[in-house]
Tab-separated table of C-alpha atoms in Angstrom:
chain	number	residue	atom	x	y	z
A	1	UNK	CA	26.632	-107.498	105.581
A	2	UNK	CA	24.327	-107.718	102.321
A	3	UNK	CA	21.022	-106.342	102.254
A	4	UNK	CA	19.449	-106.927	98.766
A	5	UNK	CA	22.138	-105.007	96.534
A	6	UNK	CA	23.691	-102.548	99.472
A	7	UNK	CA	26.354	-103.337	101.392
A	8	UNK	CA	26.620	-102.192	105.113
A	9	UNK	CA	29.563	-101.708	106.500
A	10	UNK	CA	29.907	-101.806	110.166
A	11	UNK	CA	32.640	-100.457	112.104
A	12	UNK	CA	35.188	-102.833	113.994
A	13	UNK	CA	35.383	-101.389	117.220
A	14	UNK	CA	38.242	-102.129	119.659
A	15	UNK	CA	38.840	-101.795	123.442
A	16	UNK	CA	41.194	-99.142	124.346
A	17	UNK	CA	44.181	-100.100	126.221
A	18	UNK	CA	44.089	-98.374	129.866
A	19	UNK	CA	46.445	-95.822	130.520
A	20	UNK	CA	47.254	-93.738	133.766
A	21	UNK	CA	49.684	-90.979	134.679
A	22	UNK	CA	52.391	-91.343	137.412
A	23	UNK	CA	51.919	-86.834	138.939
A	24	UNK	CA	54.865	-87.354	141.147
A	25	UNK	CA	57.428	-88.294	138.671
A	26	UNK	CA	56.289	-85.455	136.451
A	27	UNK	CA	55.836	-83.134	139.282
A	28	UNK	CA	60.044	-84.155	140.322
A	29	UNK	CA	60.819	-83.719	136.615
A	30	UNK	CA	59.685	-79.633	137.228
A	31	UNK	CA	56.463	-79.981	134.891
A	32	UNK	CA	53.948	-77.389	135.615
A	33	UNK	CA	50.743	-79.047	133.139
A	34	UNK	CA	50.734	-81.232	136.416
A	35	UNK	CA	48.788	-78.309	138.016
A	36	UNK	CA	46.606	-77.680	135.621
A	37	UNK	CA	45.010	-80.701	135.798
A	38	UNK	CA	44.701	-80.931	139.124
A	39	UNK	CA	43.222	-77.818	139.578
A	40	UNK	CA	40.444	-79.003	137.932
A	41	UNK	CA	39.896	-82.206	139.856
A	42	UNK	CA	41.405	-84.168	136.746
A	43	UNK	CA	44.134	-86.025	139.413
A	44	UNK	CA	41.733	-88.630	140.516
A	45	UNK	CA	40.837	-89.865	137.051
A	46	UNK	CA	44.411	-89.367	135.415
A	47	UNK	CA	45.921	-91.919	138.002
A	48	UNK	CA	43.025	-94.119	138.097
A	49	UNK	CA	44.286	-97.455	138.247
A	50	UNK	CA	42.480	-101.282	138.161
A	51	UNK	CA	41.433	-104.097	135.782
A	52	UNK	CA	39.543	-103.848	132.973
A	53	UNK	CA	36.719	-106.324	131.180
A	54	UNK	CA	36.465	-105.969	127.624
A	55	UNK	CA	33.358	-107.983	126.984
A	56	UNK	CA	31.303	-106.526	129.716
A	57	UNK	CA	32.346	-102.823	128.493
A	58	UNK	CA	31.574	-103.930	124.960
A	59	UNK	CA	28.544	-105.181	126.297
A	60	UNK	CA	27.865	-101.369	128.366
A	61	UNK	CA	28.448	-99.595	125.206
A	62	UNK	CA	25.599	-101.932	123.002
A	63	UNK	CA	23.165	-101.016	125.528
A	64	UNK	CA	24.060	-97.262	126.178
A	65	UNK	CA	21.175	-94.695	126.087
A	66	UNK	CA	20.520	-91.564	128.028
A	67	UNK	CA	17.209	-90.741	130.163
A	68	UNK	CA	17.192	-87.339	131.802
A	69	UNK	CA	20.573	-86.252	130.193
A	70	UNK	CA	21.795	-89.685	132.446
A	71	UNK	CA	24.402	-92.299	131.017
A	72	UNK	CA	21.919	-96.056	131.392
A	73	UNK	CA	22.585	-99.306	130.332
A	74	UNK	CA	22.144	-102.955	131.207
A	75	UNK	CA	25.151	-105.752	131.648
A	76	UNK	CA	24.276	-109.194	132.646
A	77	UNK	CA	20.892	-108.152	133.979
A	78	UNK	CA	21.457	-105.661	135.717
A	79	UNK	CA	20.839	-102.087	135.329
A	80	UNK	CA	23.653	-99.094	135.507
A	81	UNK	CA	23.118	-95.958	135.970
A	82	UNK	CA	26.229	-93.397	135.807
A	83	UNK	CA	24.571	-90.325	136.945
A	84	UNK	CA	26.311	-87.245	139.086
A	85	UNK	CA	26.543	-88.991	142.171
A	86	UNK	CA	28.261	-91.828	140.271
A	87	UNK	CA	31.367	-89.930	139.176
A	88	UNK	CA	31.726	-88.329	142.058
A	89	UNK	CA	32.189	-91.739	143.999
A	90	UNK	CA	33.860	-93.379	141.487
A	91	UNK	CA	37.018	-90.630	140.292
A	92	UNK	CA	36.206	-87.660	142.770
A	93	UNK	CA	35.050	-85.711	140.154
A	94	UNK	CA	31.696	-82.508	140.619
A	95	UNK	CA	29.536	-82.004	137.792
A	96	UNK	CA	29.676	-78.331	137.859
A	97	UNK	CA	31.528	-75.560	135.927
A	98	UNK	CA	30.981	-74.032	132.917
A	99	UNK	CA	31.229	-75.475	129.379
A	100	UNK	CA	33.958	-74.234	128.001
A	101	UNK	CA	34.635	-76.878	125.079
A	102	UNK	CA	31.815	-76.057	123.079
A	103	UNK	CA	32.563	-74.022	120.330
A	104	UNK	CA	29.807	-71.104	120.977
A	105	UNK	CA	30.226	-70.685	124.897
A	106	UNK	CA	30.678	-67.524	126.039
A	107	UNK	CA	34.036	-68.174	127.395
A	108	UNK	CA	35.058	-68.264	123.660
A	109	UNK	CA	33.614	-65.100	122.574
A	110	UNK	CA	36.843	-63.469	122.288
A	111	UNK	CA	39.268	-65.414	121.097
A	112	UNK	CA	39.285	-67.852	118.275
A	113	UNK	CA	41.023	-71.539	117.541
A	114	UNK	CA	43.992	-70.283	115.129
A	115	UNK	CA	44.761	-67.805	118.565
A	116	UNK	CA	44.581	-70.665	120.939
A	117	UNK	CA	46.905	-72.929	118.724
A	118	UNK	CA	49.380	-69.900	118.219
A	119	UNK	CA	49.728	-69.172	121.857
A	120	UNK	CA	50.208	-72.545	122.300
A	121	UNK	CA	53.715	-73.229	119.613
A	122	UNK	CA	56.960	-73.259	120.788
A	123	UNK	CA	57.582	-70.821	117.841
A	124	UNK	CA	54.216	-68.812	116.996
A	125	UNK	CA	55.756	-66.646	114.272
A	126	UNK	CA	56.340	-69.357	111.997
A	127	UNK	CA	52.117	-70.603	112.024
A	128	UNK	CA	51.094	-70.034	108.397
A	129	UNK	CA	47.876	-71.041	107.034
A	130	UNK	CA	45.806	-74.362	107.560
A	131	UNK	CA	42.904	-75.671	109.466
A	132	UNK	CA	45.247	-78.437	111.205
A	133	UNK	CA	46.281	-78.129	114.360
A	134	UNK	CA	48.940	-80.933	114.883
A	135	UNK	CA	50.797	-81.565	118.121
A	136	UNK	CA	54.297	-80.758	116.615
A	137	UNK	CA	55.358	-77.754	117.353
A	138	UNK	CA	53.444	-77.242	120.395
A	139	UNK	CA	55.523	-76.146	123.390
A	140	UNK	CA	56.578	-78.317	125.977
A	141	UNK	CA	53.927	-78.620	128.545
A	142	UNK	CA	50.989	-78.015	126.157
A	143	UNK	CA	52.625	-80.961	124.090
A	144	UNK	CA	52.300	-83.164	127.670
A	145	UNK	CA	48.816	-81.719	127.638
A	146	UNK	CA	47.687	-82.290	123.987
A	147	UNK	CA	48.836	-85.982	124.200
A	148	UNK	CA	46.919	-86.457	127.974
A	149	UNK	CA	43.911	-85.350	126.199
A	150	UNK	CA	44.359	-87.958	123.199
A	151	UNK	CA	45.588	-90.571	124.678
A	152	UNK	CA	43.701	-90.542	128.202
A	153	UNK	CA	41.106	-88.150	128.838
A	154	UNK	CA	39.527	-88.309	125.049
A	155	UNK	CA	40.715	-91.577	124.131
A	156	UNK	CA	39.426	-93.780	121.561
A	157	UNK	CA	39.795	-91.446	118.807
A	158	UNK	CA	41.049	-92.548	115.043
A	159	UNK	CA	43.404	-89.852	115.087
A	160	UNK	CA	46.013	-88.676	117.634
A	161	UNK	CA	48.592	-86.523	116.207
A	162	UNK	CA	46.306	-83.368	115.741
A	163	UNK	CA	44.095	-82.068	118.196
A	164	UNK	CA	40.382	-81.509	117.418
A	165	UNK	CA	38.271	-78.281	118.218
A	166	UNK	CA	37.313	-79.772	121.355
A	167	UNK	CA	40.830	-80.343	122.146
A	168	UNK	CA	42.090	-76.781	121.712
A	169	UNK	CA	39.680	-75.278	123.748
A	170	UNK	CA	39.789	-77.757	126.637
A	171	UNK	CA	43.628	-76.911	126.490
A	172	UNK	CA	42.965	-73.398	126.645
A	173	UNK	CA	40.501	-73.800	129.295
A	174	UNK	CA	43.110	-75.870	131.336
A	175	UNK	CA	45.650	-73.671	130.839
A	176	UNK	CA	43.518	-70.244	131.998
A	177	UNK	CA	41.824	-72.198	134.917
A	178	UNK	CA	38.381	-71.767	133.612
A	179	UNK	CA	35.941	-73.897	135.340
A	180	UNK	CA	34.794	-76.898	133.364
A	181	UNK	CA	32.629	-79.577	133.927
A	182	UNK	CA	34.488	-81.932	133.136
A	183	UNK	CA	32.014	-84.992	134.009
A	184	UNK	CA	30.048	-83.269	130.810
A	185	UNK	CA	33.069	-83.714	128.746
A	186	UNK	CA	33.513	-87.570	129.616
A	187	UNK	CA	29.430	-87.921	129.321
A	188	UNK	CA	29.313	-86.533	125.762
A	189	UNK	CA	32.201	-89.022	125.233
A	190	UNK	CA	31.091	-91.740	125.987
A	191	UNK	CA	27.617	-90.823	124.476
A	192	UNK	CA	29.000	-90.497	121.163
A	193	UNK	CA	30.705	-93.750	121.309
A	194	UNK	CA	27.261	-95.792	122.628
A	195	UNK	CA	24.625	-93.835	120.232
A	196	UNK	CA	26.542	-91.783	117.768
A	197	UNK	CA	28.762	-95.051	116.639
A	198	UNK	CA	32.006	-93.168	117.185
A	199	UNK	CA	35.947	-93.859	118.016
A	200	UNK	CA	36.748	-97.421	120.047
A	201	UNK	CA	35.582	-98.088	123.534
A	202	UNK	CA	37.621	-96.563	125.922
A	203	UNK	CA	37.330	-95.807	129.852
A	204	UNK	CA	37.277	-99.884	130.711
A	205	UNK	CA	39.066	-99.354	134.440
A	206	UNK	CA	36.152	-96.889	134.637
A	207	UNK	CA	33.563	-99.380	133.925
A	208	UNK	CA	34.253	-102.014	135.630
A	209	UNK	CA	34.688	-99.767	138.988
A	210	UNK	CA	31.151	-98.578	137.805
A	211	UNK	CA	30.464	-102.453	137.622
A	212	UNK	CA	31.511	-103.466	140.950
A	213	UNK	CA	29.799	-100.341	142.163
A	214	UNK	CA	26.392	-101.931	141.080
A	215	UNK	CA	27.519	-105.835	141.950
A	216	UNK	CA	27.844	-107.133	138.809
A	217	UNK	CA	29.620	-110.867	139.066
A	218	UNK	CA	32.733	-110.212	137.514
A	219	UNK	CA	34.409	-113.364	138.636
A	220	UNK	CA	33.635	-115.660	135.052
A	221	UNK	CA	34.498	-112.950	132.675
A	222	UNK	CA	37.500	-112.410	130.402
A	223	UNK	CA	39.968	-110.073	132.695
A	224	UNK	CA	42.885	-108.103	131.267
A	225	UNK	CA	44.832	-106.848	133.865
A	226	UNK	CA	46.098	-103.055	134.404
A	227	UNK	CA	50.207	-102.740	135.496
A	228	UNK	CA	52.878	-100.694	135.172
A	229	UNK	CA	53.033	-100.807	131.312
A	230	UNK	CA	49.946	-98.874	131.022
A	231	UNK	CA	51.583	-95.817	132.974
A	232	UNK	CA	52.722	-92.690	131.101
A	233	UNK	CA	56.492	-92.479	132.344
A	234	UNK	CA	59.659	-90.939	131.152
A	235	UNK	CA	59.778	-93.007	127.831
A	236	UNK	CA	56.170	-91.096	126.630
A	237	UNK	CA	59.021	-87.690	126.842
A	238	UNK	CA	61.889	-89.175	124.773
A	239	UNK	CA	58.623	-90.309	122.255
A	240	UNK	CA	57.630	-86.773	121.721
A	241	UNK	CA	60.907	-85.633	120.674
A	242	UNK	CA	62.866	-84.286	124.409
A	243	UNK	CA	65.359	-85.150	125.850
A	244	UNK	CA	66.849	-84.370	129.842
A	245	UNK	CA	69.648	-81.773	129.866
A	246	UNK	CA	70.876	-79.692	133.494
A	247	UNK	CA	67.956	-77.170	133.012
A	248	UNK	CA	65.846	-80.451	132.844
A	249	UNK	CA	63.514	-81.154	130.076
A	250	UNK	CA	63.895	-79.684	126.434
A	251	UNK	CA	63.128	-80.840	122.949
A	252	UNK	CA	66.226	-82.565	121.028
A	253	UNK	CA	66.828	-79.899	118.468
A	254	UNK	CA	67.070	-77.484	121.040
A	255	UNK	CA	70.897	-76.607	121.860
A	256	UNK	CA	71.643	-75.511	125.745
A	257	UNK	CA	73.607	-73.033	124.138
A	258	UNK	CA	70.760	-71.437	121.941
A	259	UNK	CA	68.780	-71.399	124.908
A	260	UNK	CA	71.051	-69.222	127.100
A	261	UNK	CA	71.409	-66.883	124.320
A	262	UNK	CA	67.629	-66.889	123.561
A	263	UNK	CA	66.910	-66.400	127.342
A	264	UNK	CA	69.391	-63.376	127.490
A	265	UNK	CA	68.114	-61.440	124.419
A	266	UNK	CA	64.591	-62.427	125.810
A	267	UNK	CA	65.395	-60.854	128.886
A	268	UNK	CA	66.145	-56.942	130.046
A	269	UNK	CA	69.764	-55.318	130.527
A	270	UNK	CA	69.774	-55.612	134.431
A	271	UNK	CA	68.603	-59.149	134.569
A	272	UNK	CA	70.618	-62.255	135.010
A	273	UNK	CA	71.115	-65.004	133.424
A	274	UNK	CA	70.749	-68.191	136.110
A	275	UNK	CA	71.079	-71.900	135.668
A	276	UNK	CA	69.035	-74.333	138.053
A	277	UNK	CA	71.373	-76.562	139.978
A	278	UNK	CA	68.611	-78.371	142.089
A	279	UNK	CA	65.213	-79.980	141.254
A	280	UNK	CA	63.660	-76.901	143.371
A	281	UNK	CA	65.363	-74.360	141.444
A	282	UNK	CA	63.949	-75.889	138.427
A	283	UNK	CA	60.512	-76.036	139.544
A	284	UNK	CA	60.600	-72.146	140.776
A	285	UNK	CA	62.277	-71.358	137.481
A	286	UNK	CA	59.362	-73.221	135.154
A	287	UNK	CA	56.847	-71.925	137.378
A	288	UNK	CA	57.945	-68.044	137.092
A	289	UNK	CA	58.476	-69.080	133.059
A	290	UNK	CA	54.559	-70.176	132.703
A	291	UNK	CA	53.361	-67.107	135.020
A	292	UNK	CA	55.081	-64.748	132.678
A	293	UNK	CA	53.706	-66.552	129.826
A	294	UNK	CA	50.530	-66.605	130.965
A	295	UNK	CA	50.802	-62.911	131.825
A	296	UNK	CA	51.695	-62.423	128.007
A	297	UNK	CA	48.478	-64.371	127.442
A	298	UNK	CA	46.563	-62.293	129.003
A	299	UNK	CA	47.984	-59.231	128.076
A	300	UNK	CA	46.790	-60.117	124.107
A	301	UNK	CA	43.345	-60.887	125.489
A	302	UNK	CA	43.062	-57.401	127.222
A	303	UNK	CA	44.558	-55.617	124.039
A	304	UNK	CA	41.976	-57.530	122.165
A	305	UNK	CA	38.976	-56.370	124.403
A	306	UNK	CA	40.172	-52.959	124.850
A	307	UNK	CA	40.105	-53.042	121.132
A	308	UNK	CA	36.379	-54.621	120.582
A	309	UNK	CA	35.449	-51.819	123.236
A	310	UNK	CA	37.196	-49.113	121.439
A	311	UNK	CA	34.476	-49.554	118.746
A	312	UNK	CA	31.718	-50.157	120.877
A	313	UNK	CA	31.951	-47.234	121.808
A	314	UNK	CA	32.702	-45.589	118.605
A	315	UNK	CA	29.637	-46.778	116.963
A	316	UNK	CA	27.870	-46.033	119.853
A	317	UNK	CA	28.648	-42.434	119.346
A	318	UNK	CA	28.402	-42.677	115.955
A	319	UNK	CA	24.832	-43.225	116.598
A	320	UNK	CA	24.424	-41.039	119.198
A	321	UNK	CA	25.628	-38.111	116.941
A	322	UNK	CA	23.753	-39.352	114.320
A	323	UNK	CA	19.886	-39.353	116.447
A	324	UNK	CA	21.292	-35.502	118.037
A	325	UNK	CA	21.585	-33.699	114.504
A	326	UNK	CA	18.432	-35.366	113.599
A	327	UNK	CA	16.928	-33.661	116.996
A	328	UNK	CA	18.027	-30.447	116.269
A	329	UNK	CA	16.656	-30.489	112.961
A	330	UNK	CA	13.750	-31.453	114.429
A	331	UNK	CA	13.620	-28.537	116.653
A	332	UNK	CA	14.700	-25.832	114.591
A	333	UNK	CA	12.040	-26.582	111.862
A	334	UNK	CA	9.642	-26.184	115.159
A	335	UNK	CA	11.186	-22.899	115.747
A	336	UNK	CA	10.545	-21.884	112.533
A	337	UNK	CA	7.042	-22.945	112.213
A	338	UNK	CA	5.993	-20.644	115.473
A	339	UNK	CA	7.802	-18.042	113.700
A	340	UNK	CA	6.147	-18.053	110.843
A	341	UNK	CA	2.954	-18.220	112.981
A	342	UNK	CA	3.635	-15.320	115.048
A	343	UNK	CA	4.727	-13.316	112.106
A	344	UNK	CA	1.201	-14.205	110.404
């Protein structure tokens, strides 16, 4: 568009295609990110399912704005409100929790991004320097997770193959079970889509349930409809580099036999090396892996505090030293003054 001598250029914005997540195939394929999100009451919006209206949700983004931290807007004369009560009809999902995502919440305090991301590589000695976090070389289920977030939670974004700072710390805060509120994580979303002119316009199934909610005639209006194509199945796994082997699920440069070596050095003298036969055994054997790696986890986060306490406490003395000797000067030049007094 021309305005005198400046151009303005104005963002084409698309609709994002839907996308859903079938739990029980991952869960039989002995996944464990599965829990993670349903722990936080994520399972009701990952497998949301329905039709979506790409004119009317263009139309809901035009006329976004936000009264009393509420998402409002208006679609064929009629006004929408998404407030808490809203999402927790529509997806099952509280507004409560803490706010872990933002970069200067307390949950954050002691660790940093460059932590997160290293704790999260299948390989964390070889991260060298770089303010990129891409999704290869994640491990396996924070891969799963990293592309969830891009591709279904946080969708709509330019790019997909490296996560944001929003991203690593909403994966860190899945993977630790910190509360979130996750309905302020959509809001802000969506927000900066409507007002701050940012990424395409996703959450359409969402929409139009929000639609329907408020009796908005749908029946005239341009439908594209939702079916199995827009599931994340087994194909999204051979996409992101794995492929299926007896101990299920590994990534294709892996070798089964590098694995049983790496799990027996890995492991003590008296321990034994065992192969899962069933889809049970798999699922007990991934879910013993991620407790001892989240045990590791933790273990760095508790050598890190003991350390920032360590000197705490040392300055604290320091200082405490420090105000004594000046004390004692104090009170030996008082000594000497009555001294000198008495002597007198």
């Amino acid at each position: 568009m021309l305005l005198g001598h400046v151009y303005v250029m104005k963002k084409i914005k698309t609709i994002v295609p839907h996308k859903s997540l079938d739990l029980l195939l991952f869960r039989g394929e002995g996944f464990l990110f599965l829990e993670w999100l349903a722990h936080r009451g994520l399972a009701g919006f990952v497998q949301m399912k329905g039709d979506c209206y790409p004119e009317l949700v263009e139309v809901f983004y035009n006329n976004l704005k936000v009264i009393n931290s509420d998402i409002h807007s208006r679609v064929k004369g009629v006004d929408i409100i998404v407030n808490d009560d809203v999402w927790l009809l529509v997806v099952g999902l509280k507004a409560e929790g803490g706010m872990p995502h933002m970069r200067d919440s307390l949950y954050n305090k002691w660790t940093t991004k460059k932590q997160i991301y290293k704790d999260c590589l299948r390989y964390p000695g070889r991260l060298r320097g770089g303010k990129v976090y891409l999704h290869k070389g994640l491990d396996k289920e924070e891969k799963m997770c990293a592309y969830i977030l891009a591709w279904l939670l946080l969708l709509g974004r330019y790019l997909h193959a490296r996560m944001s700072t929003e991203d690593l710390f909403l994966l860190n805060a899945l993977q630790s079970r910190i509360p979130t509120n996750w309905v302020a994580v959509f809001k802000k979303h969506m927000i900066d889509i409507g007002i701050n002119d940012e990424h395409n316009l996703p959450y359409g199934v969402f929409i139009k349930k929000v639609l329907t909610l408020n009796r908005v005639v749908l029946i005239v209006e341009t439908k594209v409809v939702c079916n199995r194509t827009n599931e994340i199945g087994k194909a999204i796994l051979t996409c992101i580099g794995m492929k299926k082997i007896i101990d299920g699920w590994v990534f294709r440069d892996v070798k089964a036999q590098a694995r049983n070596i790496a799990k027996l050095s890995d492991s003590n003298d008296n321990s034994i090396s065992f192969t899962p036969r069933c889809e049970f055994e798999r699922f007990v054997m991934n879910k013993f892996k991620r407790t001892s790696k989240r045990t590791r986890k933790l273990k760095k986060f508790v050598f890190r505090m003991e350390n920032k306490m360590d000197e705490l406490i040392k300055n604290y003395l320091d200082s405490s030293s420090s105000t004594e000797g000046s004390d004692e000067d104090e009170e030996s030049s008082e000594e000497d003054s009555v001294d000198v007094s008495n002597l007198e």
